[in-house]
Tab-separated table of C-alpha atoms and ligand atoms in Angstrom:
chain	number	residue	atom	x	y	z
A	163	MET	CA	0.086	0.452	-0.303
A	164	LEU	CA	1.522	3.567	-1.154
A	165	LEU	CA	-0.254	6.573	1.029
A	166	CYS	CA	0.024	9.954	-0.952
A	167	PHE	CA	0.260	13.126	1.324
A	168	PRO	CA	-0.757	15.398	-0.598
A	169	CYS	CA	-0.657	18.448	2.483
A	170	GLN	CA	3.080	18.167	2.621
A	171	LYS	CA	4.840	17.311	-0.781
A	172	LEU	CA	3.197	16.274	-3.421
A	173	THR	CA	6.265	14.033	-4.893
A	174	HIS	CA	5.837	11.688	-1.774
A	175	VAL	CA	4.558	8.569	-1.659
A	176	TYR	CA	5.192	6.640	1.352
A	177	TYR	CA	5.218	2.914	1.770
A	178	ILE	CA	3.145	0.358	3.871
A	179	ASP	CA	2.515	-3.014	3.580
A	180	LYS	CA	-0.861	-3.998	5.149
A	181	VAL	CA	-4.047	-2.925	2.775
A	182	GLY	CA	-5.272	-5.841	4.256
A	183	TYR	CA	-5.115	-4.352	8.375
A	184	SER	CA	-6.583	-0.288	7.630
A	185	PHE	CA	-9.240	-1.828	4.386
A	186	PRO	CA	-10.449	-5.041	6.136
A	187	SER	CA	-11.939	-7.412	4.312
A	188	ASP	CA	-14.712	-7.924	6.718
A	189	GLU	CA	-15.992	-4.753	6.458
A	190	GLY	CA	-16.801	-4.300	2.865
A	191	TRP	CA	-12.843	-3.781	1.728
A	192	PRO	CA	-11.981	-5.900	-1.913
A	193	PHE	CA	-8.464	-7.406	0.411
A	194	ALA	CA	-7.664	-10.979	1.403
A	195	LYS	CA	-8.167	-10.990	5.371
A	196	TYR	CA	-5.266	-9.807	7.457
A	197	LEU	CA	-3.923	-12.893	9.685
A	198	GLY	CA	-1.039	-10.971	11.490
A	199	ALA	CA	2.351	-8.961	10.517
A	200	CYS	CA	5.966	-10.077	12.166
A	201	GLY	CA	8.621	-7.476	10.441
A	202	ARG	CA	7.508	-7.277	6.694
A	203	MET	CA	6.163	-9.869	6.559
A	204	VAL	CA	2.306	-10.413	6.004
A	205	ALA	CA	-0.268	-12.906	6.529
A	206	VAL	CA	-3.565	-13.201	5.005
A	207	ASN	CA	-5.951	-14.882	4.494
A	208	TYR	CA	-5.893	-17.656	1.264
A	209	VAL	CA	-8.131	-16.248	-0.666
A	210	GLY	CA	-9.345	-19.304	-3.592
A	211	GLU	CA	-7.464	-19.382	-7.397
A	212	GLU	CA	-6.618	-16.794	-9.350
A	213	LEU	CA	-8.788	-14.842	-11.327
A	214	TRP	CA	-6.331	-16.300	-14.661
A	215	SER	CA	-7.861	-20.010	-14.189
A	216	TYR	CA	-11.235	-19.014	-14.772
A	217	PHE	CA	-9.740	-16.814	-18.612
A	218	ASN	CA	-11.960	-19.617	-20.146
A	219	ALA	CA	-14.428	-20.499	-17.695
A	220	PRO	CA	-17.731	-20.224	-18.586
A	221	TRP	CA	-19.184	-16.949	-20.312
A	222	GLU	CA	-22.093	-16.070	-17.774
A	223	LYS	CA	-18.925	-16.810	-14.955
A	224	ARG	CA	-16.802	-14.583	-17.600
A	225	VAL	CA	-19.204	-12.155	-17.230
A	226	ASP	CA	-20.177	-11.678	-13.509
A	227	LEU	CA	-16.457	-11.872	-13.022
A	228	ALA	CA	-15.968	-9.163	-14.843
A	229	TRP	CA	-18.962	-6.774	-13.179
A	230	GLN	CA	-17.931	-7.220	-9.823
A	231	LEU	CA	-14.023	-5.880	-10.917
A	232	MET	CA	-16.513	-3.323	-12.238
A	233	GLU	CA	-17.775	-2.958	-8.896
A	234	ILE	CA	-14.350	-2.944	-6.931
A	235	ALA	CA	-13.440	-0.064	-9.265
A	236	GLU	CA	-15.970	1.589	-8.315
A	237	GLN	CA	-15.423	1.245	-4.197
A	238	LEU	CA	-12.094	1.561	-4.659
A	239	THR	CA	-12.805	5.367	-6.074
A	240	ASN	CA	-15.604	6.643	-4.236
A	241	ASN	CA	-16.851	5.427	-1.196
A	242	ASP	CA	-17.716	7.290	2.153
A	243	PHE	CA	-14.443	7.156	3.607
A	244	GLU	CA	-13.376	10.088	0.893
A	245	PHE	CA	-9.963	6.817	0.216
A	246	ALA	CA	-9.451	6.731	-3.382
A	247	LEU	CA	-7.184	3.501	-3.587
A	248	TYR	CA	-5.304	3.277	-7.107
A	249	LEU	CA	-4.581	-0.559	-8.416
A	250	LEU	CA	-0.801	0.053	-9.771
A	251	ASP	CA	-0.359	-3.476	-10.789
A	252	VAL	CA	-3.879	-4.810	-12.628
A	253	SER	CA	-2.720	-7.902	-13.967
A	254	PHE	CA	-4.846	-12.220	-14.353
A	255	ASP	CA	-2.464	-13.429	-11.317
A	256	ASN	CA	-2.861	-10.700	-8.528
A	257	PHE	CA	-7.402	-11.399	-8.570
A	258	ALA	CA	-8.539	-14.471	-6.637
A	259	VAL	CA	-11.531	-15.798	-6.958
A	260	GLY	CA	-13.374	-17.546	-3.227
A	261	PRO	CA	-14.121	-20.872	-4.461
A	262	ARG	CA	-17.721	-20.874	-2.685
A	263	ASP	CA	-18.912	-16.938	-2.702
A	264	GLY	CA	-17.403	-16.485	-5.933
A	265	LYS	CA	-16.541	-13.237	-4.487
A	266	VAL	CA	-13.220	-10.946	-6.783
A	267	ILE	CA	-10.745	-9.950	-4.357
A	268	ILE	CA	-7.356	-8.259	-4.918
A	269	VAL	CA	-3.979	-10.783	-3.217
A	270	ASP	CA	-1.609	-8.630	-4.707
A	271	ALA	CA	-1.885	-5.327	-2.615
A	272	GLU	CA	1.257	-3.513	-2.403
A	273	ASN	CA	0.457	-1.551	-5.786
A	274	VAL	CA	-2.251	0.589	-4.171
A	275	LEU	CA	-2.091	4.171	-3.884
A	276	VAL	CA	-3.904	4.951	-1.180
A	277	ALA	CA	-5.456	9.133	-1.458
A	278	ASP	CA	-7.388	11.566	0.660
A	279	LYS	CA	-9.634	13.262	-1.119
A	280	ARG	CA	-10.665	15.405	1.895
A	281	LEU	CA	-7.702	15.922	2.336
A	282	ILE	CA	-7.309	17.712	-1.500
A	283	ARG	CA	-9.708	18.872	-0.968
A	284	GLN	CA	-8.555	20.655	2.137
A	285	ASN	CA	-5.260	21.628	0.851
A	286	LYS	CA	-6.523	22.407	-3.734
A	287	PRO	CA	-3.446	21.691	-4.889
A	288	GLU	CA	-3.201	22.942	-8.558
A	289	ASN	CA	-5.821	22.187	-10.820
A	290	TRP	CA	-7.466	19.625	-7.866
A	291	ASP	CA	-10.875	19.541	-9.278
A	292	VAL	CA	-10.194	19.252	-13.162
A	293	TRP	CA	-11.510	15.505	-13.904
A	294	TYR	CA	-7.963	13.182	-13.951
A	295	GLU	CA	-8.539	11.048	-17.363
A	296	SER	CA	-5.824	8.304	-17.532
A	297	LYS	CA	-4.057	7.778	-20.534
A	298	PHE	CA	-4.176	4.412	-22.466
A	299	ASP	CA	-1.027	2.946	-23.569
A	300	ASP	CA	-0.835	0.356	-25.930
A	301	CYS	CA	2.842	-1.031	-24.697
A	302	ASP	CA	4.514	-3.987	-26.300
A	303	LYS	CA	4.894	-5.508	-22.197
A	304	GLU	CA	1.988	-7.782	-20.695
A	305	ALA	CA	-0.283	-5.751	-18.179
A	306	CYS	CA	0.978	-1.836	-18.865
A	307	LEU	CA	-0.304	0.838	-16.943
A	308	SER	CA	0.321	3.969	-17.126
A	309	PHE	CA	-0.586	6.804	-14.692
A	310	SER	CA	1.649	9.620	-12.525
A	311	LYS	CA	1.893	9.397	-8.523
A	312	GLU	CA	1.451	12.595	-7.930
A	313	ILE	CA	-1.840	13.764	-9.897
A	314	LEU	CA	-3.571	11.257	-8.706
A	315	CYS	CA	-2.364	11.804	-5.367
A	316	ALA	CA	-3.123	15.782	-6.467
A	317	ARG	CA	-7.024	15.033	-7.692
A	318	VAL	CA	-10.318	14.207	-6.418
A	319	THR	CA	-12.408	12.539	-9.548
A	320	VAL	CA	-9.862	9.917	-11.230
A	321	ASP	CA	-11.111	8.124	-13.620
A	322	HIS	CA	-7.362	5.451	-13.053
A	323	ASN	CA	-9.456	2.187	-12.005
A	324	TYR	CA	-11.657	1.539	-14.308
A	325	TYR	CA	-9.343	2.585	-16.624
A	326	ALA	CA	-6.654	0.292	-15.090
A	327	ILE	CA	-9.216	-2.455	-15.589
A	328	CYS	CA	-10.702	-2.661	-18.686
A	329	GLN	CA	-7.418	-2.837	-20.132
A	330	ASN	CA	-5.414	-5.023	-18.294
A	331	LEU	CA	-7.983	-7.691	-17.880
A	332	LEU	CA	-11.798	-7.330	-19.116
A	333	SER	CA	-10.690	-5.777	-22.823
A	334	ARG	CA	-9.947	-7.005	-26.232
A	335	HIS	CA	-6.629	-4.383	-25.383
A	336	ALA	CA	-6.125	-6.829	-22.293
A	337	THR	CA	-2.995	-9.405	-22.519
A	338	TRP	CA	-1.821	-12.229	-20.224
A	339	ARG	CA	1.003	-15.446	-21.496
A	340	GLY	CA	-0.286	-15.714	-24.984
A	341	THR	CA	-3.724	-14.636	-24.935
A	342	SER	CA	-5.966	-11.988	-26.039
A	343	GLY	CA	-8.852	-11.136	-26.241
A	344	GLY	CA	-9.463	-10.255	-22.378
A	345	LEU	CA	-11.212	-11.859	-20.067
A	346	LEU	CA	-15.153	-10.965	-21.577
A	347	HIS	CA	-13.627	-12.679	-25.552
A	348	ASP	CA	-15.461	-15.155	-27.608
A	349	PRO	CA	-19.045	-13.464	-26.265
A	350	PRO	CA	-21.902	-15.282	-27.449
A	351	ALA	CA	-23.220	-14.764	-31.710
A	352	GLU	CA	-26.338	-11.959	-29.792
A	353	ILE	CA	-23.989	-10.179	-27.302
A	354	ALA	CA	-21.007	-9.375	-30.540
A	355	LYS	CA	-24.072	-8.431	-33.085
A	356	GLU	CA	-25.554	-5.731	-30.774
A	357	GLY	CA	-22.052	-4.683	-30.155
A	358	ARG	CA	-22.580	-2.346	-27.388
A	359	LEU	CA	-20.217	-4.623	-25.102
A	360	GLY	CA	-17.234	-3.820	-27.433
A	361	ALA	CA	-18.618	-0.697	-27.619
A	362	LEU	CA	-18.306	-0.060	-23.825
A	363	LEU	CA	-14.519	-2.419	-23.912
A	364	ASP	CA	-13.151	0.546	-25.886
A	365	GLU	CA	-14.398	3.594	-24.332
A	366	CYS	CA	-13.417	2.436	-21.409
A	367	ALA	CA	-10.148	1.488	-22.261
A	368	ASN	CA	-8.776	4.037	-24.797
A	369	PRO	CA	-11.949	6.430	-25.100
A	370	LYS	CA	-12.060	8.483	-27.774
A	371	LYS	CA	-14.942	10.627	-26.161
A	372	ARG	CA	-14.024	13.917	-23.427
A	373	TYR	CA	-13.962	12.338	-20.079
A	374	GLY	CA	-15.633	9.715	-21.550
A	375	ARG	CA	-14.425	6.463	-20.067
A	376	PHE	CA	-16.503	7.765	-16.392
A	377	GLN	CA	-19.831	7.493	-18.230
A	378	ALA	CA	-18.623	3.853	-20.361
A	379	ALA	CA	-17.724	2.842	-16.895
A	380	LYS	CA	-21.344	3.354	-15.250
A	381	GLU	CA	-22.606	2.181	-18.781
A	382	LEU	CA	-20.651	-1.378	-18.577
A	383	ARG	CA	-20.996	-1.597	-14.759
A	384	GLU	CA	-24.739	-2.057	-15.881
A	385	TYR	CA	-25.021	-3.775	-18.960
A	386	LEU	CA	-22.764	-6.167	-16.508
A	387	ALA	CA	-25.012	-6.584	-14.032
A	388	GLN	CA	-28.110	-6.200	-16.398
A	389	LEU	CA	-26.119	-9.886	-18.713
A	390	SER	CA	-25.118	-11.213	-15.390
A	391	ASN	CA	-29.149	-11.156	-15.067
A	392	ASN	CA	-28.543	-12.382	-11.815
A	393	PHE	CA	-30.214	-9.977	-9.754
A	394	ASP	CA	-29.976	-12.242	-6.387
A	395	ALA	CA	-26.606	-12.846	-6.447
A	396	LYS	CA	-25.965	-9.118	-7.429
A	397	ALA	CA	-27.798	-8.325	-4.059
A	398	GLU	CA	-25.509	-10.244	-1.994
A	399	ARG	CA	-22.835	-8.914	-3.243
A	400	SER	CA	-23.948	-5.701	-2.818
A	401	VAL	CA	-22.463	-6.366	0.743
A	402	ARG	CA	-19.383	-4.874	-0.315
A	403	THR	CA	-20.954	-1.780	-0.831
A	404	LEU	CA	-23.603	-2.395	2.827
A	405	GLY	CA	-20.433	-3.550	5.028
A	406	VAL	CA	-18.268	0.364	4.356
A	407	THR	CA	-21.990	1.848	4.782
A	408	VAL	CA	-22.290	-0.185	8.071
A	409	LEU	CA	-18.660	1.130	9.088
A	410	ALA	CA	-19.251	4.060	8.310
A	411	GLY	CA	-21.784	4.136	10.117
A	412	ARG	CA	-20.147	2.684	13.713
A	413	ALA	CA	-17.950	5.378	12.744
A	414	PHE	CA	-19.780	7.829	14.009
A	415	GLY	CA	-21.089	5.329	17.077
A	416	GLY	CA	-18.051	5.175	19.129
A	417	LEU	CA	-16.082	2.219	17.591
A	418	ALA	CA	-12.923	3.389	16.428
A	419	PRO	CA	-12.857	1.162	12.741
A	420	SER	CA	-9.337	0.821	11.207
A	421	VAL	CA	-10.234	3.517	8.131
A	422	PRO	CA	-11.874	6.507	9.852
A	423	ALA	CA	-8.740	5.901	12.547
A	424	LEU	CA	-6.145	6.644	9.943
A	425	ARG	CA	-7.614	10.127	9.907
A	426	SER	CA	-7.874	10.561	13.790
A	427	LEU	CA	-4.894	8.634	14.357
A	428	GLY	CA	-3.484	12.129	12.535
A	429	TRP	CA	-1.185	10.175	10.242
A	430	VAL	CA	-1.747	11.059	7.157
A	431	GLN	CA	-1.629	14.441	7.761
A	432	LYS	CA	1.323	14.350	9.943
A	433	GLY	CA	3.451	12.882	7.284
A	434	PRO	CA	6.673	10.099	8.032
A	435	VAL	CA	6.869	10.981	10.851
A	436	ALA	CA	3.324	9.711	12.192
A	437	LEU	CA	3.870	6.873	10.003
A	438	GLY	CA	6.544	5.643	11.720
A	439	GLY	CA	4.583	5.617	14.461
A	440	LEU	CA	2.070	3.700	12.484
A	441	GLN	CA	4.030	0.935	11.687
A	442	ARG	CA	5.924	0.570	14.786
A	443	ASP	CA	2.701	0.154	16.622
A	444	ARG	CA	0.898	-2.240	14.016
A	445	ILE	CA	3.498	-4.498	13.533
B	738	ADP	N1	-4.341	-14.252	-0.093
B	738	ADP	C1	-4.258	-15.253	-1.532
B	738	ADP	N2	-5.038	-16.146	-1.492
B	738	ADP	C2	-5.014	-17.111	-3.216
B	738	ADP	N3	-4.146	-16.985	-3.466
B	738	ADP	C3	-2.509	-15.340	-2.984
B	738	ADP	C4	-3.728	-14.755	-1.284
B	738	ADP	N4	-1.970	-13.845	-1.902
B	738	ADP	C5	-1.489	-14.888	-3.436
B	738	ADP	N5	-1.886	-15.341	-3.916
B	738	ADP	C6	-0.800	-16.062	-5.189
B	738	ADP	O1	0.515	-15.619	-5.178
B	738	ADP	C7	0.684	-15.777	-6.019
B	738	ADP	C8	2.322	-14.341	-5.727
B	738	ADP	O2	1.319	-13.351	-4.604
B	738	ADP	P1	1.791	-11.756	-4.982
B	738	ADP	O3	0.720	-11.635	-3.430
B	738	ADP	O4	0.891	-11.275	-6.293
B	738	ADP	O5	3.410	-11.561	-5.507
B	738	ADP	P2	3.969	-10.845	-5.909
B	738	ADP	O6	4.780	-9.692	-5.787
B	738	ADP	O7	4.874	-11.593	-5.931
B	738	ADP	O8	3.082	-10.971	-7.435
B	738	ADP	C9	-0.521	-15.012	-6.305
B	738	ADP	O9	-0.480	-14.266	-7.807
B	738	ADP	C10	-1.377	-15.570	-6.135
B	738	ADP	O10	-1.330	-16.117	-7.258
B	739	MG	MG1	1.416	-10.508	-8.324
């Protein structure tokens, strides 16, 4: 986990590897359950097989996984806590799927950049309120992403997570271990013929319109939900979002959950000195 300290120095990004501690899975965050740590070692729950092993799963399963991935992108971007968590390493082996509940979980949370949007609003760095559109990266290697940590740490409206999920996992631009076509490869004929899915995925990965990715991502979430045609499962999984809401409620009810604690401890505001204190406290 990487932390921005926008009020101190925009150029500084700090590293802590316990995202699952600050953003606990049992409170709805899509990270492996944090069990404990010893020095730099962190123990988390085993989730299940990599997302990669579902690359050739039946279409319905892949649609459900794709829908969950877009929901994760949304949750990490917009949540009640006003922390944005940007995924900096998005590939088929950094997500796993629970065998029983079928839930998608991020298993490599080292490369998550945490930006405090409330602080950005307070400190108003240059262009803080200009919507930021990530640049499509057509590189030759697998799972590339283009981003600027300084910009991600200094804007409140950012399409990075939609970009990362669409470009590297879902769209035809996703390449991984010699495959192409992405998780939503080979759709049924009627969906391919309709063309909407392909168009939304393209616009989400490599938008042609200004701010097109924000809109495409929203429509893609809706379309995938509709395609999965499984509203019961959808309602059940929205517990993910509910968990966050409950946590917000509890924060005001006197318990000290870990995310608001990030702020109340003051280490986000205070920077590296306080961060060192926090690491010592929690290891
Ligand atoms: N909590 C977990 N549950 C299931 N598999 C995991 C978990 N953590 C890691 N893995 C597996 O181990 C692999 C390597 O872990 P990862 O944290 O991504 O390390 P690296 O930094 O080397 O990429 C992952 O790609 C995944 O297959
Ligand atoms: Mg990894």
